[in-house]
mmCIF file of C-alpha atoms in Angstrom:
data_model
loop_
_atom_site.group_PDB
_atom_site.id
_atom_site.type_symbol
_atom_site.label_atom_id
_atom_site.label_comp_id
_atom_site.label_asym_id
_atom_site.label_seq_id
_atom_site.Cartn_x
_atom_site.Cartn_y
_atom_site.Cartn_z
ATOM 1 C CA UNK A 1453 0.000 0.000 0.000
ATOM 2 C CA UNK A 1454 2.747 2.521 0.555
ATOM 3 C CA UNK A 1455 4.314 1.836 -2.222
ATOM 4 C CA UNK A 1456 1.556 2.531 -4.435
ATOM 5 C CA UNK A 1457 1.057 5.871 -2.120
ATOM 6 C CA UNK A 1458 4.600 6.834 -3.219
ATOM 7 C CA UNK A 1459 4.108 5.704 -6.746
ATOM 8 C CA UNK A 1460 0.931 7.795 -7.286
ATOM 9 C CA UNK A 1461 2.844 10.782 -5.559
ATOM 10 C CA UNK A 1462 5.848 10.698 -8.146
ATOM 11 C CA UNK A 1463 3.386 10.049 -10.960
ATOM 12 C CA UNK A 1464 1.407 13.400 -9.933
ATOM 13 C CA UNK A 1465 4.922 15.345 -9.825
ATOM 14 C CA UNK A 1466 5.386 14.149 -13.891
ATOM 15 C CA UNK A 1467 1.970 15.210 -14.260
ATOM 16 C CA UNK A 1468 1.800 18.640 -12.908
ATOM 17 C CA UNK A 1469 5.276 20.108 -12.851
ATOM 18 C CA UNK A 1470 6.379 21.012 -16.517
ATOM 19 C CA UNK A 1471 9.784 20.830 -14.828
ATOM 20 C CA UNK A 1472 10.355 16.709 -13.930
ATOM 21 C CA UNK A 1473 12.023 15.032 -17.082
ATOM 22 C CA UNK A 1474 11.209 11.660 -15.639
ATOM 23 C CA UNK A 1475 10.141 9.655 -12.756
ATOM 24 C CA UNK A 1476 13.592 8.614 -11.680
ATOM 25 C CA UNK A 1477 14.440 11.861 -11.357
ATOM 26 C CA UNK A 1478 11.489 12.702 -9.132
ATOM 27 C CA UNK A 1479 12.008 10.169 -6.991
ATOM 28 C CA UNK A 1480 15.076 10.821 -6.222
ATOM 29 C CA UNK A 1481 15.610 14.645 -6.199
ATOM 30 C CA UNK A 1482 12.202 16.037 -5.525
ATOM 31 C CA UNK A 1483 12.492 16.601 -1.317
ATOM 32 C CA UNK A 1484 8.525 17.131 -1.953
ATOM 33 C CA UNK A 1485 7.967 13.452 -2.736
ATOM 34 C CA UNK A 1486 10.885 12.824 -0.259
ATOM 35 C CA UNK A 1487 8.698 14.289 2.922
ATOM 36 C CA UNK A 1488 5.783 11.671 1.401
ATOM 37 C CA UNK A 1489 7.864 8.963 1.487
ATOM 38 C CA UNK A 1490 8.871 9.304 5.013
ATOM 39 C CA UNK A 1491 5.721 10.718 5.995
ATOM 40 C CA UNK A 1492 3.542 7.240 4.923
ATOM 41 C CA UNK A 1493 6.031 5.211 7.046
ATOM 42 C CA UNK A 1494 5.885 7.689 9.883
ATOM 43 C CA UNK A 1495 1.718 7.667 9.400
ATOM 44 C CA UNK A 1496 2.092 3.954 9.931
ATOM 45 C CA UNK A 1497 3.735 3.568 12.780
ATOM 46 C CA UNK A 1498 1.484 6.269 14.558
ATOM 47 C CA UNK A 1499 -1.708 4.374 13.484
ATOM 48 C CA UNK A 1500 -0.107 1.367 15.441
ATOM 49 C CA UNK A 1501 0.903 3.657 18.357
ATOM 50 C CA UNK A 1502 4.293 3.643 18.057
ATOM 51 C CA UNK A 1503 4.713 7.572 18.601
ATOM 52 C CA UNK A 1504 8.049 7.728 19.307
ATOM 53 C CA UNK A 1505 9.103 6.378 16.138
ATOM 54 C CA UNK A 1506 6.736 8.043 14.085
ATOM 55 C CA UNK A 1507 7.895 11.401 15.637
ATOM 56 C CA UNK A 1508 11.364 10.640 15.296
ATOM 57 C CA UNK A 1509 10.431 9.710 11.736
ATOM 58 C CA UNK A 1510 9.096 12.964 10.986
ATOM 59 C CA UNK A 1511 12.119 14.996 12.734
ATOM 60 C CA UNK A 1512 14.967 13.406 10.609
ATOM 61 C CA UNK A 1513 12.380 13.756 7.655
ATOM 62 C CA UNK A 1514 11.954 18.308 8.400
ATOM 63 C CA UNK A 1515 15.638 17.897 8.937
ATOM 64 C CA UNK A 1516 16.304 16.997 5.199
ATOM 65 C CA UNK A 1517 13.322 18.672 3.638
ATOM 66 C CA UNK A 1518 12.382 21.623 5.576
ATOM 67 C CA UNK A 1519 9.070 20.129 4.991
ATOM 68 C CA UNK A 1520 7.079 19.428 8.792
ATOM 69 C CA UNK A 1521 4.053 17.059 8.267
ATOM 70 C CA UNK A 1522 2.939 15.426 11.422
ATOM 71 C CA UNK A 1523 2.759 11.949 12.059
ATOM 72 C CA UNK A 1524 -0.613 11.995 12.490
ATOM 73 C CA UNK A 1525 -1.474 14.080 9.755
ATOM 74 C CA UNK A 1526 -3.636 11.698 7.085
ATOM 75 C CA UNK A 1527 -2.680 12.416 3.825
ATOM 76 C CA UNK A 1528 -4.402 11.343 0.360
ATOM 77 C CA UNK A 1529 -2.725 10.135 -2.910
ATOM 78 C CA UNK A 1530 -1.530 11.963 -5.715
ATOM 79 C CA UNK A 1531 -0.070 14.586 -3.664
ATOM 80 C CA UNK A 1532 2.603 17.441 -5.195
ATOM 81 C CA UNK A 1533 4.373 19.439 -3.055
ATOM 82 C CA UNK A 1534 6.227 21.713 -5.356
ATOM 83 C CA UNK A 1535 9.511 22.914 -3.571
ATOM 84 C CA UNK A 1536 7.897 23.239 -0.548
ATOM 85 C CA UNK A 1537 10.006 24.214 1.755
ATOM 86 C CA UNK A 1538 8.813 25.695 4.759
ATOM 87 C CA UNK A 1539 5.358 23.561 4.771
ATOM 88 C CA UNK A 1540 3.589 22.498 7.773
ATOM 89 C CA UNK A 1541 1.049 20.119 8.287
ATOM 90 C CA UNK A 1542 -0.396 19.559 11.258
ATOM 91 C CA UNK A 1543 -1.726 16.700 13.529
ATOM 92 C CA UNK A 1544 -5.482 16.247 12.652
ATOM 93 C CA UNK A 1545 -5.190 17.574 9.090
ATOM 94 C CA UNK A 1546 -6.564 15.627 6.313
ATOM 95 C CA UNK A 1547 -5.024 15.679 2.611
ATOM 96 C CA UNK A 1548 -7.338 14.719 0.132
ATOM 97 C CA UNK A 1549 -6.337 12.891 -3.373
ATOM 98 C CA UNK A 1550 -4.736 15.287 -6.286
ATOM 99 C CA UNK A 1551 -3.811 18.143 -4.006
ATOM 100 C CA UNK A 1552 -0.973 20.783 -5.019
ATOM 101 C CA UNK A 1553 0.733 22.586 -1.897
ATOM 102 C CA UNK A 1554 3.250 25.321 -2.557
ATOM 103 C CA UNK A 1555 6.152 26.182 -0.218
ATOM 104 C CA UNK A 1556 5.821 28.218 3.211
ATOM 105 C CA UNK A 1557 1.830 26.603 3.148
ATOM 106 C CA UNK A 1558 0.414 26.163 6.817
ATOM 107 C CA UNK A 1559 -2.467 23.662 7.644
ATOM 108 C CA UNK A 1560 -2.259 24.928 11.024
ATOM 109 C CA UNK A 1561 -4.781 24.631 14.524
ATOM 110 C CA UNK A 1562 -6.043 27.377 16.353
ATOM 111 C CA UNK A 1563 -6.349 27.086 20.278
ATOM 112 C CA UNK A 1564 -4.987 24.264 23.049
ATOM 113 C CA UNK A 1565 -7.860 22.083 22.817
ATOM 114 C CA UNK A 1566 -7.175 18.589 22.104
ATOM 115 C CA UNK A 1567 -9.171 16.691 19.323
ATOM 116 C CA UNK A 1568 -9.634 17.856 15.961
ATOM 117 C CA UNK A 1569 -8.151 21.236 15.252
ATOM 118 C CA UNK A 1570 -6.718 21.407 11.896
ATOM 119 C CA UNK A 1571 -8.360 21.628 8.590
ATOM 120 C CA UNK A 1572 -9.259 18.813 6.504
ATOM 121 C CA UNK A 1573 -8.962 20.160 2.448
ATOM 122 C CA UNK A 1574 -11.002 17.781 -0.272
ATOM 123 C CA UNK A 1575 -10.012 16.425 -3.114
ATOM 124 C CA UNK A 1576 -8.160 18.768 -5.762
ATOM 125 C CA UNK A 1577 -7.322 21.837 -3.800
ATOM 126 C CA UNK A 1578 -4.562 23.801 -4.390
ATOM 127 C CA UNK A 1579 -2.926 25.741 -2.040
ATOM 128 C CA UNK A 1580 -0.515 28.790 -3.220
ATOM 129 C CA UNK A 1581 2.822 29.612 -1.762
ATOM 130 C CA UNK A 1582 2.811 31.285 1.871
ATOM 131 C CA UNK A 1583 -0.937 30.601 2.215
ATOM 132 C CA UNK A 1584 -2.340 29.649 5.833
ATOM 133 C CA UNK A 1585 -5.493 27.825 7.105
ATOM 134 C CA UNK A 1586 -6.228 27.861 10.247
ATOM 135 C CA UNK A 1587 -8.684 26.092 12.295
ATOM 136 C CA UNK A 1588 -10.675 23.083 12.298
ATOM 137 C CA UNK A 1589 -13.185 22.810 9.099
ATOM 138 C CA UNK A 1590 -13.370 21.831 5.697
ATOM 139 C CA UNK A 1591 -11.816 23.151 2.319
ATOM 140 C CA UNK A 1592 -14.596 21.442 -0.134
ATOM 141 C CA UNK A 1593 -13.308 20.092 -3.545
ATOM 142 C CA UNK A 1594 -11.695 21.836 -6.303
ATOM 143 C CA UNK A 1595 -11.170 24.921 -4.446
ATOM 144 C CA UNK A 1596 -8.192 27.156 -4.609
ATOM 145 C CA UNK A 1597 -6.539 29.494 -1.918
ATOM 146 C CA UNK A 1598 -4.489 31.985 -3.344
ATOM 147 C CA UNK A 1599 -0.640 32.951 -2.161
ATOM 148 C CA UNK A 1600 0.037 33.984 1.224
ATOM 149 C CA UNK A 1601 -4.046 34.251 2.103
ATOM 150 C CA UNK A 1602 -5.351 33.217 5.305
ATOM 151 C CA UNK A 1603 -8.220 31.314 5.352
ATOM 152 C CA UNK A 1604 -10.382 30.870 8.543
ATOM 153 C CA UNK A 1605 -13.425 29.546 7.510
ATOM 154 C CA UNK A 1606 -15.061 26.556 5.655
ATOM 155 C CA UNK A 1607 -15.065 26.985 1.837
ATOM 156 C CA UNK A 1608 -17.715 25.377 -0.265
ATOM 157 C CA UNK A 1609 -16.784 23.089 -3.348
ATOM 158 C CA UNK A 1610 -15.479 24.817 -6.409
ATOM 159 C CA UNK A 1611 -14.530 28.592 -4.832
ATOM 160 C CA UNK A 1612 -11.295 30.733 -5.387
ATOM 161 C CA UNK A 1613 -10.420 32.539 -2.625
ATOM 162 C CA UNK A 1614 -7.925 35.315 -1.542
ATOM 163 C CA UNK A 1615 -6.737 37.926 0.894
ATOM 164 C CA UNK A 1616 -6.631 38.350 4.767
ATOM 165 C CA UNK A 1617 -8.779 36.782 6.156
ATOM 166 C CA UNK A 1618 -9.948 35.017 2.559
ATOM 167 C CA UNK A 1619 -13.304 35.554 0.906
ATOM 168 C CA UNK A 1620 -14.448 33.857 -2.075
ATOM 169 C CA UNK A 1621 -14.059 35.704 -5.664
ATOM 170 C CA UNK A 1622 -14.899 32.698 -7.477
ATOM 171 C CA UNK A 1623 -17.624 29.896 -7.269
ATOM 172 C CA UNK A 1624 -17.775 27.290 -10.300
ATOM 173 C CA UNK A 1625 -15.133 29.565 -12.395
ATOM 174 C CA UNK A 1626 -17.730 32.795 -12.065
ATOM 175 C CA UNK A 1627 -16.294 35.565 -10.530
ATOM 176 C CA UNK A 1628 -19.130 36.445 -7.378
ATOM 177 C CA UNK A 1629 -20.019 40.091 -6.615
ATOM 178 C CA UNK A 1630 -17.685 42.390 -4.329
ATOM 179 C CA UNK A 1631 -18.322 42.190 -1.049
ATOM 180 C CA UNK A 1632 -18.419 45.315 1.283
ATOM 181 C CA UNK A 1633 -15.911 44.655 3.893
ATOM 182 C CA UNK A 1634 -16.047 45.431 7.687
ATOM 183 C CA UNK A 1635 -14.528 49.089 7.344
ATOM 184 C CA UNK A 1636 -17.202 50.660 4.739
ATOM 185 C CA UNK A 1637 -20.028 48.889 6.561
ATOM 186 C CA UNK A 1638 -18.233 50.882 9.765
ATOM 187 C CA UNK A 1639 -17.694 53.890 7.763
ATOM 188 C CA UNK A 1640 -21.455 53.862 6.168
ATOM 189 C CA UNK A 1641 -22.939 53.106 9.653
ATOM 190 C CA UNK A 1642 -20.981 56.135 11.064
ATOM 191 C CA UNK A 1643 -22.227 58.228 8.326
ATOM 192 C CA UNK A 1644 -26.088 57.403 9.015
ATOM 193 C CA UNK A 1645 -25.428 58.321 12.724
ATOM 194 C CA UNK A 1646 -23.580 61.804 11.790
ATOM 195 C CA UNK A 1647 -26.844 62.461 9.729
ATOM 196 C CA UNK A 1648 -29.394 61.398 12.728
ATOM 197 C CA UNK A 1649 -27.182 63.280 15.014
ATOM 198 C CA UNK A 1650 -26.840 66.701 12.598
ATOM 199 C CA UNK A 1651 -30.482 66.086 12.450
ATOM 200 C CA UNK A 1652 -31.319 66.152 16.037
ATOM 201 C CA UNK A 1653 -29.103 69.402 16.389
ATOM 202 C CA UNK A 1654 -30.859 71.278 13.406
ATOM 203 C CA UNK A 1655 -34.170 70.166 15.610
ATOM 204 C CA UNK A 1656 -32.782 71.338 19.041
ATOM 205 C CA UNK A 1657 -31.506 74.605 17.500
ATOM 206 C CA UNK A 1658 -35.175 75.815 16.085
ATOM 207 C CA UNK A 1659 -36.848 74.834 18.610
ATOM 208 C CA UNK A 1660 -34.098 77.267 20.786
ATOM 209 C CA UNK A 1661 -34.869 79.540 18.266
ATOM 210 C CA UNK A 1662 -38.346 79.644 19.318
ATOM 211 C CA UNK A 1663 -38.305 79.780 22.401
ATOM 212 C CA UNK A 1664 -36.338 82.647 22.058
ATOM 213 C CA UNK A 1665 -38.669 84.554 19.482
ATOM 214 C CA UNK A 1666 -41.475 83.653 22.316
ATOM 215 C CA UNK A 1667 -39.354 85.594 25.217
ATOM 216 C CA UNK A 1668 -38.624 88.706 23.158
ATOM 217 C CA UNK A 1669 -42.158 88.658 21.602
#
């Protein structure tokens, strides 16, 4: 089984980088596939609670490819993670099948809680360079997250998203309406009060006025 996990891995390498000539050479220079490889024989010996191992598996593995995936971490096939140096994958993350990570890509936790705390990402995602997701929920299928965003909340299948914290710009391919963010909706809120206030004062000042015109009358 884990060697058809690595096989599939080096075969999505030759499929999706224009830049591997063969699968010899991916399998032996590509420290992507490399952090795989030790990563299904680390996964195995953490599903048969040998931790110690596993972790020392995955130590000797970040020190050769820079690349952190945790033991525990399940992972799915057809994996490419292009460069990648500076990838971390957490504990309770979950890889699915066909997924592209890019280098400095966090699948990080949020909080001290134990249990599920990482994200789990669907089939077909791809993840660009410097991008984080935090927290524990699901990335649906076919989505992408664009470089160095940080995403913090599910995703629904088939949705491009970018900035900090990511939204969605695209669902099926169409790109979706802009969305107002937090500061206009502050700024247009402040602006309705300045007129109900401005109001009130224009109200307060005539009715000054007359009471004025009353006295001198």
């Amino acid at each position: 089984m884990i060697v058809k996990d690595i096989w599939l891995d080096v075969k999505a390498v030759q499929a999706r980088d224009p830049a591997a000539r063969s699968a010899l050479e991916v399998l032996l220079l590509y420290q992507g596939v490399h952090a795989l490889i030790w990563h299904r024989f680390a996964h195995w010996f953490y599903c048969h609670k040998m931790f110690f191992i596993a972790r020392l598996l995955s130590q000797i593995c970040r020190f050769f490819t820079l690349i952190e995936i945790h033991p525990g971490a399940t992972l799915g096939h057809g994996i490419l993670i292009d460069h990648g140096c500076g990838v971390v994958i957490g504990e309770t993350a979950v890889v699915g099948d066909n997924c592209t990570i890019y280098q400095g890509v966090t699948l990080g936790g949020v909080g001290l809680n134990k249990g599920k705390r990482h994200p789990t990402l669907g089939n077909n995602v791809t993840v660009g360079c410097g991008a984080k997701i935090l927290g524990a929920f699901e990335v649906g299928d076919n989505c992408s997250i664009a470089a160095n965003a940080v995403l913090l909340k599910t995703l629904e299948d088939n949705v491009t998203a970018v900035g900090i914290p990511a939204r969605p710009v695209k669902k099926d391919g169409v790109r979706l309406p802009p969305q107002k963010t937090m500061h206009s909706e502050e700024i247009e809120a402040l602006s309705r009060r300045i007129e109900e206030l401005e109001k009130q004062l224009k109200e307060l000042n005539r009715q000054l006025d007359s009471s004025f015109s009353e006295k001198e009358g």
